[in-house]
XYZ file of C-alpha atoms in Angstrom:
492
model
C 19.086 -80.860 68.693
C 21.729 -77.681 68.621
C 21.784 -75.407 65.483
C 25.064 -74.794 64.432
C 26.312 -71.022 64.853
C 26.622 -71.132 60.740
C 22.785 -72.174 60.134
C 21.317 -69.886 62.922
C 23.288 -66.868 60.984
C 21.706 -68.265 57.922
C 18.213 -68.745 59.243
C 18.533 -65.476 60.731
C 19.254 -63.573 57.222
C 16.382 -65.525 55.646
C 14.150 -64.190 58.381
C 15.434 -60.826 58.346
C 15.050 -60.665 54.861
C 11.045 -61.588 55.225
C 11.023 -58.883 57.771
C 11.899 -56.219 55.366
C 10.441 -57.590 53.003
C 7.041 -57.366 54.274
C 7.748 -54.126 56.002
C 8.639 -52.627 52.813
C 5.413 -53.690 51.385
C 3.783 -52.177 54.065
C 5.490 -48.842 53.426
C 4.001 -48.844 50.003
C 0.170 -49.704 50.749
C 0.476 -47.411 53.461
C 2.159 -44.362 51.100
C 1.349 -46.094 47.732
C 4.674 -45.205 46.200
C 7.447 -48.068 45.505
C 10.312 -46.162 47.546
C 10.755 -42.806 49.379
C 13.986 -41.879 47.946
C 15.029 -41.922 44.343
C 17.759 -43.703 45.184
C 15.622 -46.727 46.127
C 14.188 -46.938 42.636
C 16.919 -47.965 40.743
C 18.158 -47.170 37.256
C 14.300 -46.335 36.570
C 14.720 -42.935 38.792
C 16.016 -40.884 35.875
C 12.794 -41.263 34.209
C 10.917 -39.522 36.662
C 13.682 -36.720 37.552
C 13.395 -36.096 34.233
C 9.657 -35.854 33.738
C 9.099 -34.060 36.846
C 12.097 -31.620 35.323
C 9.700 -31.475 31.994
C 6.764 -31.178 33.748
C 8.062 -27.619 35.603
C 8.900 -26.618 31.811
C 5.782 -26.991 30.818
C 3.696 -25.281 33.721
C 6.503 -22.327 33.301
C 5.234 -22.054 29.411
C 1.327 -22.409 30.495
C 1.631 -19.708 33.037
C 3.668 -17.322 30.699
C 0.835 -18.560 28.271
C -2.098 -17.920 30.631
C -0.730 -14.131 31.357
C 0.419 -13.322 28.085
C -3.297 -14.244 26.823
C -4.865 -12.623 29.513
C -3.113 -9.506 27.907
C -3.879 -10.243 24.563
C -7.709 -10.319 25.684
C -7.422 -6.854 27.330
C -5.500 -5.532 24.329
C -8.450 -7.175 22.298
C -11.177 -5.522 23.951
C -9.501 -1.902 23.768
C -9.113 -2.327 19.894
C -12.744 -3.631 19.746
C -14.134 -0.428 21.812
C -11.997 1.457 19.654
C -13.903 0.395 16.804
C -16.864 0.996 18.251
C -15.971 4.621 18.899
C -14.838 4.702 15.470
C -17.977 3.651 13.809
C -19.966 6.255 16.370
C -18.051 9.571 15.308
C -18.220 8.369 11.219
C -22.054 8.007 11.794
C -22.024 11.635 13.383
C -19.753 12.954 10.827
C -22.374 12.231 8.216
C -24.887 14.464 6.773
C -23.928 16.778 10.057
C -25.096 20.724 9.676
C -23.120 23.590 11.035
C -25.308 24.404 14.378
C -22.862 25.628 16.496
C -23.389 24.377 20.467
C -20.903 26.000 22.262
C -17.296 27.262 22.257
C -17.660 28.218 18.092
C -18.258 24.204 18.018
C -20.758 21.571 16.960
C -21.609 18.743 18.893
C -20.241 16.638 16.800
C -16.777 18.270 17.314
C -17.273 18.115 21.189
C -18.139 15.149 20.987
C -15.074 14.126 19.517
C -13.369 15.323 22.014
C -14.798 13.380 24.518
C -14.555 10.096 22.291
C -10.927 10.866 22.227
C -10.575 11.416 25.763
C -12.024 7.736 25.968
C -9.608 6.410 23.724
C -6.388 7.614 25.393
C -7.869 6.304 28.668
C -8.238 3.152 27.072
C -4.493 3.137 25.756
C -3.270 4.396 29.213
C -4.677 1.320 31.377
C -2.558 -0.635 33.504
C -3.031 -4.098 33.017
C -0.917 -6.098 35.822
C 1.731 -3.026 36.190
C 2.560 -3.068 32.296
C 1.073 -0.675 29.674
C -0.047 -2.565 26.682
C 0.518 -0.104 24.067
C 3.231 1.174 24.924
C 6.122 -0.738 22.968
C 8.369 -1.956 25.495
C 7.920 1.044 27.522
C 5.688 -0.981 29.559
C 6.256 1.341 32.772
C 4.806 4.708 30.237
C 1.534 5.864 29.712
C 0.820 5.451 25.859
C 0.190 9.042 25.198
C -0.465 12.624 26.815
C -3.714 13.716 28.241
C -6.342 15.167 25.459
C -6.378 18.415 27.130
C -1.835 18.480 26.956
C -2.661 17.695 23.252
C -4.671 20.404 21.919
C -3.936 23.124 24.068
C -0.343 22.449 25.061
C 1.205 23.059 28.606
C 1.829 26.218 28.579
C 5.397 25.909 27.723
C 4.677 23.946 24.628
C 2.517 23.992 22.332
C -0.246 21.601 21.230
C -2.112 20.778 18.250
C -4.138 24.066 18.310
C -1.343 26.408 18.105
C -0.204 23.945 15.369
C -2.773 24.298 13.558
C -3.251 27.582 13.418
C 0.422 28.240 12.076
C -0.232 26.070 9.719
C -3.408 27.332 8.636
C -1.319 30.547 7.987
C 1.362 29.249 6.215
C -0.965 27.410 3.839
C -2.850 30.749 3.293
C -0.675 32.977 2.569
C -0.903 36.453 1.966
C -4.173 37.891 -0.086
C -5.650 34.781 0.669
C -4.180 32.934 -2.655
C -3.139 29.868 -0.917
C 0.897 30.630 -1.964
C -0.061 31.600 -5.403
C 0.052 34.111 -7.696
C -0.992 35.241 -10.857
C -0.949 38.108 -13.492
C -1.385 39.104 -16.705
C 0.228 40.325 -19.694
C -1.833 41.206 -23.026
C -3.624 38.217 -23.471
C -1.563 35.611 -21.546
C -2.032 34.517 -17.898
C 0.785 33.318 -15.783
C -0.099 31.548 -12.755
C 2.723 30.193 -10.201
C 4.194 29.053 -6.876
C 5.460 31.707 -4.848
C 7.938 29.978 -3.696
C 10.045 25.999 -3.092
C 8.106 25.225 0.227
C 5.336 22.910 1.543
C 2.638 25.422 1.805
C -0.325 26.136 0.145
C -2.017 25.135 -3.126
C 0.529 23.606 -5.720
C 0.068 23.570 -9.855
C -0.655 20.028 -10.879
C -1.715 20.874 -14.593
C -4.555 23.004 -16.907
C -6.744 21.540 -19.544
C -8.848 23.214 -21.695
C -11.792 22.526 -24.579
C -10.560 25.426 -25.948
C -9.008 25.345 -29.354
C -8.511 29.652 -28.873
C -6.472 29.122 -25.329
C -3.024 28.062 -25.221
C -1.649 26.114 -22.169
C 1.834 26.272 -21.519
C 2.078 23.302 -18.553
C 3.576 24.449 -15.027
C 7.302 23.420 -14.410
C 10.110 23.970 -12.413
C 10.978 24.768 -9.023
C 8.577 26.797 -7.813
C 6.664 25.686 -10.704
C 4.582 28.158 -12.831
C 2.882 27.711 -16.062
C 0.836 30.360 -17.953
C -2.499 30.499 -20.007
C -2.993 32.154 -23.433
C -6.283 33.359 -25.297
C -5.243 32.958 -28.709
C -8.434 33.506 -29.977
C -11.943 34.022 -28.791
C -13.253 31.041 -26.817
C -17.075 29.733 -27.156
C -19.294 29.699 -24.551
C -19.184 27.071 -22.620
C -15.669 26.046 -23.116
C -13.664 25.831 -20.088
C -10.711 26.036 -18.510
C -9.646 23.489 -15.918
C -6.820 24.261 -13.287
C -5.758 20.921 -11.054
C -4.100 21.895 -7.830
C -2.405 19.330 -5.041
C -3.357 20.691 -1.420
C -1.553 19.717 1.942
C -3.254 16.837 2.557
C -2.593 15.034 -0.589
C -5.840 15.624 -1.658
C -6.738 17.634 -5.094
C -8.973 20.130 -6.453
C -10.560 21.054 -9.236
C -10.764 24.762 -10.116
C -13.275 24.500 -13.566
C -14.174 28.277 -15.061
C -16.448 28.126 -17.803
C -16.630 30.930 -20.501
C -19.785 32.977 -20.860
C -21.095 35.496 -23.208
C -23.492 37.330 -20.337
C -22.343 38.426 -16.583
C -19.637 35.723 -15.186
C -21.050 33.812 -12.557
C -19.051 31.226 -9.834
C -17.103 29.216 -11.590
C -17.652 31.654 -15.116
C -15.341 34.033 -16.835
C -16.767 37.076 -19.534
C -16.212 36.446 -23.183
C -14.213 40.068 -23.644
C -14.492 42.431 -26.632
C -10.863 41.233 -26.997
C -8.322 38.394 -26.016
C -6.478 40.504 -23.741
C -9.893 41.472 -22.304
C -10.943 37.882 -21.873
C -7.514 36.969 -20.450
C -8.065 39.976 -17.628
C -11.555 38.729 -16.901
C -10.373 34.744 -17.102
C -7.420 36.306 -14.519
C -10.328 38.043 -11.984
C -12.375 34.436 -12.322
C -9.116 32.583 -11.039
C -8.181 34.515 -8.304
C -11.807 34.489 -6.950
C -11.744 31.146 -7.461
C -8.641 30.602 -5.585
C -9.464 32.915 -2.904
C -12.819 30.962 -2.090
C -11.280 27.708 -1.872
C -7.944 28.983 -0.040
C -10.446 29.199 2.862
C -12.754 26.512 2.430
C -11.013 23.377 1.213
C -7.236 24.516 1.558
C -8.317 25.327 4.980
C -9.882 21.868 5.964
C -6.653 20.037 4.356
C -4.096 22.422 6.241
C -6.197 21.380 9.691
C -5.735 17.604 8.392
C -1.782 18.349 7.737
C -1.293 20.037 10.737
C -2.343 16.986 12.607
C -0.363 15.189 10.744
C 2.876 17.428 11.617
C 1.866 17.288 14.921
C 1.430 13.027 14.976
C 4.789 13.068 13.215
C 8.136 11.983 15.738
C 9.330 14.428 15.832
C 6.506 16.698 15.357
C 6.955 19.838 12.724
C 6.733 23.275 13.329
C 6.704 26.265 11.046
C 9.448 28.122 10.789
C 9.332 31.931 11.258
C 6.375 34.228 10.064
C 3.563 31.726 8.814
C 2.437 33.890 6.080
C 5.942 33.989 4.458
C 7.256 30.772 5.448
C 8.986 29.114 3.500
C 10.167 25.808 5.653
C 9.432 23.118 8.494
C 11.166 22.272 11.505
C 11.405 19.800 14.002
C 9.688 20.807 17.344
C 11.556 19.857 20.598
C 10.331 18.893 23.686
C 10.896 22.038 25.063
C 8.555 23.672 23.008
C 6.439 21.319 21.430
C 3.614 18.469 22.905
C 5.090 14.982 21.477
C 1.817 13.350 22.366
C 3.363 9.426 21.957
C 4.778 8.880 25.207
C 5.994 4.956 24.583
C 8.869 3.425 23.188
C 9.202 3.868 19.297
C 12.471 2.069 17.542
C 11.343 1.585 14.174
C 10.693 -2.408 14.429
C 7.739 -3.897 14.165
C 5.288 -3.036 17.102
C 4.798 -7.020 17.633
C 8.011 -7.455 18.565
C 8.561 -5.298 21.367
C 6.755 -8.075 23.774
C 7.690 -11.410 22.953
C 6.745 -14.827 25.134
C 8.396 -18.439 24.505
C 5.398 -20.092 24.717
C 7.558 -23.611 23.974
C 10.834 -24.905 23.255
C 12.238 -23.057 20.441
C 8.752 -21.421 19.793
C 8.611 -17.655 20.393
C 5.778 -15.268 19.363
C 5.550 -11.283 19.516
C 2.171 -9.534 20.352
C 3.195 -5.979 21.553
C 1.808 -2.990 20.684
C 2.061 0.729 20.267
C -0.226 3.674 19.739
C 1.476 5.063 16.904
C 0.240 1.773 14.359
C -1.739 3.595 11.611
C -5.064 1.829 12.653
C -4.882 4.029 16.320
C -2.823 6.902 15.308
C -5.654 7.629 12.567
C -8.549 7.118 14.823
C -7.013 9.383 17.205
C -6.225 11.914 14.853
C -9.590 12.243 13.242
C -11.186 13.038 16.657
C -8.335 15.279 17.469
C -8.852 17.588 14.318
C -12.067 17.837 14.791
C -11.767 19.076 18.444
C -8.784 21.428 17.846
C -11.078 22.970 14.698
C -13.363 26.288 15.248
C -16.221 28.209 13.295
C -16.473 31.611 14.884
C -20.047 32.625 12.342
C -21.749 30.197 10.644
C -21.710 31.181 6.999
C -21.289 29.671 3.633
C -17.727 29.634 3.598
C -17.527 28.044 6.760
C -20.005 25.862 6.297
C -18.467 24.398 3.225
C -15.032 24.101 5.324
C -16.787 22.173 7.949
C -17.978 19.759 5.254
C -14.292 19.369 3.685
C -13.392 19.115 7.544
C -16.176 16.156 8.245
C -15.531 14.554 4.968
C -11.896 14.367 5.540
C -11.787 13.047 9.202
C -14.260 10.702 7.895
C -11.468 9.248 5.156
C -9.301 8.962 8.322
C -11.816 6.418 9.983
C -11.949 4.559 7.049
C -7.906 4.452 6.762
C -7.761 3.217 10.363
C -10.144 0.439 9.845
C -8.519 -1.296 6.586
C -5.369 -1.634 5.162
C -2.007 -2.869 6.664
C -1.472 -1.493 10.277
C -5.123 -0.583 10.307
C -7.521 -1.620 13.290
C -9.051 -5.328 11.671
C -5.583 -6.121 11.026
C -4.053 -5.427 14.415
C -6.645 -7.753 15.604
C -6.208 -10.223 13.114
C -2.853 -10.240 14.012
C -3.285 -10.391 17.646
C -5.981 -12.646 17.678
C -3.771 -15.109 15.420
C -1.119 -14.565 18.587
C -3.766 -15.746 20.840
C -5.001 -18.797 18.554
C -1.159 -20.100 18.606
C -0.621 -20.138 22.178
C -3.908 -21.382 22.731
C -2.613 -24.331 20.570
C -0.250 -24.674 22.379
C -1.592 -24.481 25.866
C -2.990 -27.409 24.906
C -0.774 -29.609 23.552
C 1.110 -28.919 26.860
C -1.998 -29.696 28.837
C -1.655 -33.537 27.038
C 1.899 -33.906 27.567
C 1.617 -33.438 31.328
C -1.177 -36.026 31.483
C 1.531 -37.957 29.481
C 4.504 -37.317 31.732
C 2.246 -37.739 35.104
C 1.406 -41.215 33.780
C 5.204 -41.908 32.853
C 5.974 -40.663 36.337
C 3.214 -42.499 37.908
C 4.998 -45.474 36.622
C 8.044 -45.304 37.683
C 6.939 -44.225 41.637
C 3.501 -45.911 42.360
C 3.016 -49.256 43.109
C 0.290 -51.735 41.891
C -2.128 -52.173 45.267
C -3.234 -55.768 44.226
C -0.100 -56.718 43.360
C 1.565 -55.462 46.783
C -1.029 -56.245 48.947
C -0.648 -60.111 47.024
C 2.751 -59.848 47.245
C 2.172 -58.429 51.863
C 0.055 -61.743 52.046
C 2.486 -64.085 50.578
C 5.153 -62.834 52.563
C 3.419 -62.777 56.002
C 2.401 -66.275 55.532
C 5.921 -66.758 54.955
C 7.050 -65.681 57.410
C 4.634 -66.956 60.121
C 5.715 -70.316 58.886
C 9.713 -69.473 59.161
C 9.043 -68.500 62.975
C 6.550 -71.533 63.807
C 8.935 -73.814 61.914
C 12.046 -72.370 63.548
C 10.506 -72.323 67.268
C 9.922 -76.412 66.310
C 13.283 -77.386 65.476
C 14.957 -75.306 68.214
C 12.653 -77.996 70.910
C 13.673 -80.928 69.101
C 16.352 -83.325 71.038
C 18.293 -86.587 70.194
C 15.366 -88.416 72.365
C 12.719 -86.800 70.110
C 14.342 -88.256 67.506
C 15.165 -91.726 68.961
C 11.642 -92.341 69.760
């Protein structure tokens, strides 16, 4: 029996079309995807180009997630030491006598130093070639050396040198902290001696006097005056409320007596005029103790603030006389903040996209209030010097302790202090850990969708391999039969 040309092309396709059949099938057990090109899948291919694309968005936002927290630990762990440090040099400050240990300082005060030398070391770390607190200066060391900011370079000067022109232009000449004050008959006049920063400046006077007059300080420089009327009683008093540098006020209370004027008394004269003179010599003693006591321990704490200021301020011309501030230049001043400083908000100067459409900002710079504050407590107290330990300066050093103290406590709290920068950070942190998560389950998702589209069933193809090899077997077998069959065969 002859197959006709048409049929053999016929049974030829049918049998080529096993053959691929079942070697495609063994292609897939063998690699256990349905095709090796894209092409090969069909229509379904664009599901899995475009979960594979998703997927490499997603491990792009997990790794910018997984370095960006690995910064926001580091940055954690400085602010947490800082803290530490913080709590140490308030514990030291408290209580602490004048016992001087070397180089007219206390321990506590060299000690600071090295606390602060810690601290900038800690600001200054590299973390993976960026600086963290920096602002987006990432390439710049946060701040100068300890050493560059007390004692300057040479050229210009540092806090020290600050500090002491400041000290002088707060003082003054005679010691009267930019005041001063005389007397006519019975009627005391007290004033500013001059429109400037410097120096004590008149708040108001009370008295429980019903024999002294008060006529309140005004103008520009203000001045006010005092009159004994008539005799005052023992025991009455005479308040005078001055503002200092810092912010920070005192009290000046002289309290008539009838026997030898003590501190903080004035002599009941045989007349007003004589009581006003005497009231006079009580007030400028009074002044004259505390313009080197507490005026000096809130010029130190303004002079650090000059010098923290961008730019920092210098005073202008003799310090005694001055009369104004001016900007120091880096030619002849230490600016100890080395980093980037625009104005905007310190968390924005390093900002991630830690999704689509979802960007967060955790920079940081070592000018916020929480750092700059611990930093400039320690600093005072290392630029700061007793030469003799009396009671003057030992009252100074307390104003000095008490005050760097209040400086601790500013950088802890409040907005910009050290809690919130963490808070803030470790919010950051919290977000893209969130996040980092929710990718983690949509890759799982998109592997699976993928997974779908490109890998075969292994029952089902190895069912399918089977099927089609028996198939097949029986195409050839059946095939090889007919092609032996002749008319003869088919007679008989």
């Amino acid at each position: 029996m002859t197959i006709t040309p048409a049929a053999q092309r016929r049974l030829f396709a049918s049998l080529g079309g096993l053959r691929n059949e079942l070697w495609n099938s063994q292609e897939q057990l063998s690699t256990g995807k349905k095709a090796q090109t894209y092409s090969k899948l069909g229509i379904s291919r664009s599901i899995a180009i475009d979960a594979r694309r998703m997927i490499a968005d997603v491990e792009g936002f997990k790794n910018t997630i997984r370095d960006s927290g690995d910064r926001l630990k580091a940055m954690d762990q400085t602010l947490d030491r800082i803290q530490a440090i913080t709590r140490d040099v308030k514990s030291a400050t408290t209580n602490a006598n004048l016992d001087i240990a070397s180089n007219n300082q206390t321990q506590v005060q060299l000690n600071a130093k090295l606390y602060a030398e810690e601290m900038t070391s800690l600001l200054n770390q590299d973390f993976g070639g960026r600086k963290l607190f920096s602002g987006r200066a990432v390439t710049n060391a946060a701040t100068e050396s300890v050493d560059v900011m007390l004692d300057g370079d040479g050229l210009k000067a540092g806090l020290k040198t600050i500090m002491s022109e400041r000290k002088a232009a707060d003082l003054g000449t005679g010691n009267m902290g930019r005041l001063t004050t005389s007397v006519a008959t019975s009627t005391l006049t007290l004033a500013e001696d001059g429109a400037h920063p410097f120096g004590f400046k008149l708040s108001d006077v009370t008295t429980t006097s019903t024999g002294i007059a008060i006529v309140q300080p005004t103008g520009s420089p203000k001045s006010g005056t005092v009159a004994v009327t008539s005799q005052p009683q023992a025991g009455e008093n005479v308040t005078f409320k001055l503002n200092m540098p810092d912010g920070s006020t005192l009290n000046l209370k002289l309290t008539a007596t009838t026997g030898t004027a003590g501190e903080g008394q004035f002599q009941i004269g045989a007349s007003t005029s004589a009581t006003a003179s005497n009231l006079l010599a009580a007030l400028n003693t009074a002044i004259q103790g505390k313009a080197t006591t507490d005026l000096g321990a809130a010029s130190a704490i303004q002079a650090s603030n000059d010098f923290l200021a961008n730019p920092p301020k210098r005073v202008v011309g003799t310090p005694a006389t001055s009369t104004a501030l001016v900007d120091g230049t880096i030619a002849n001043t230490v600016f100890w903040y080395k980093g980037e400083d625009s104005g905007d908000s310190p968390r924005q100067t390093s900002k991630v996209e830690i999704d689509n459409g979802q960007r967060l900002g955790y920079g940081a710079r070592a000018t916020e209030n929480g750092i700059k504050k611990a930093l400039q407590s320690m600093l005072v107290l290392a630029a700061d010097s007793f030469p003799t330990v009396d009671a003057a300066n030992k009252q100074r050093y307390d104003q000095l302790l008490d005050r760097s103290a209040n400086l601790l406590n500013e950088s802890s709290t409040g907005d910009g202090g050290l809690s919130s920068m963490r808070a803030q950070l470790g919010t950051t942190h919290s977000i893209m850990n969130a996040a980092n998560s929710r990718h983690t389950l949509r890759n799982a998702l998109l592997e699976d969708q993928i997974s779908n589209v490109e890998n075969i069933e292994t029952e089902e193809v190895a069912t399918r391999l089977l099927s089609v090899k028996g198939t097949l077997e029986a195409s050839y077998q059946l095939t090889a039969t007919i092609s032996r069959i002749s008319l003869m065969d088919y007679l008989r």
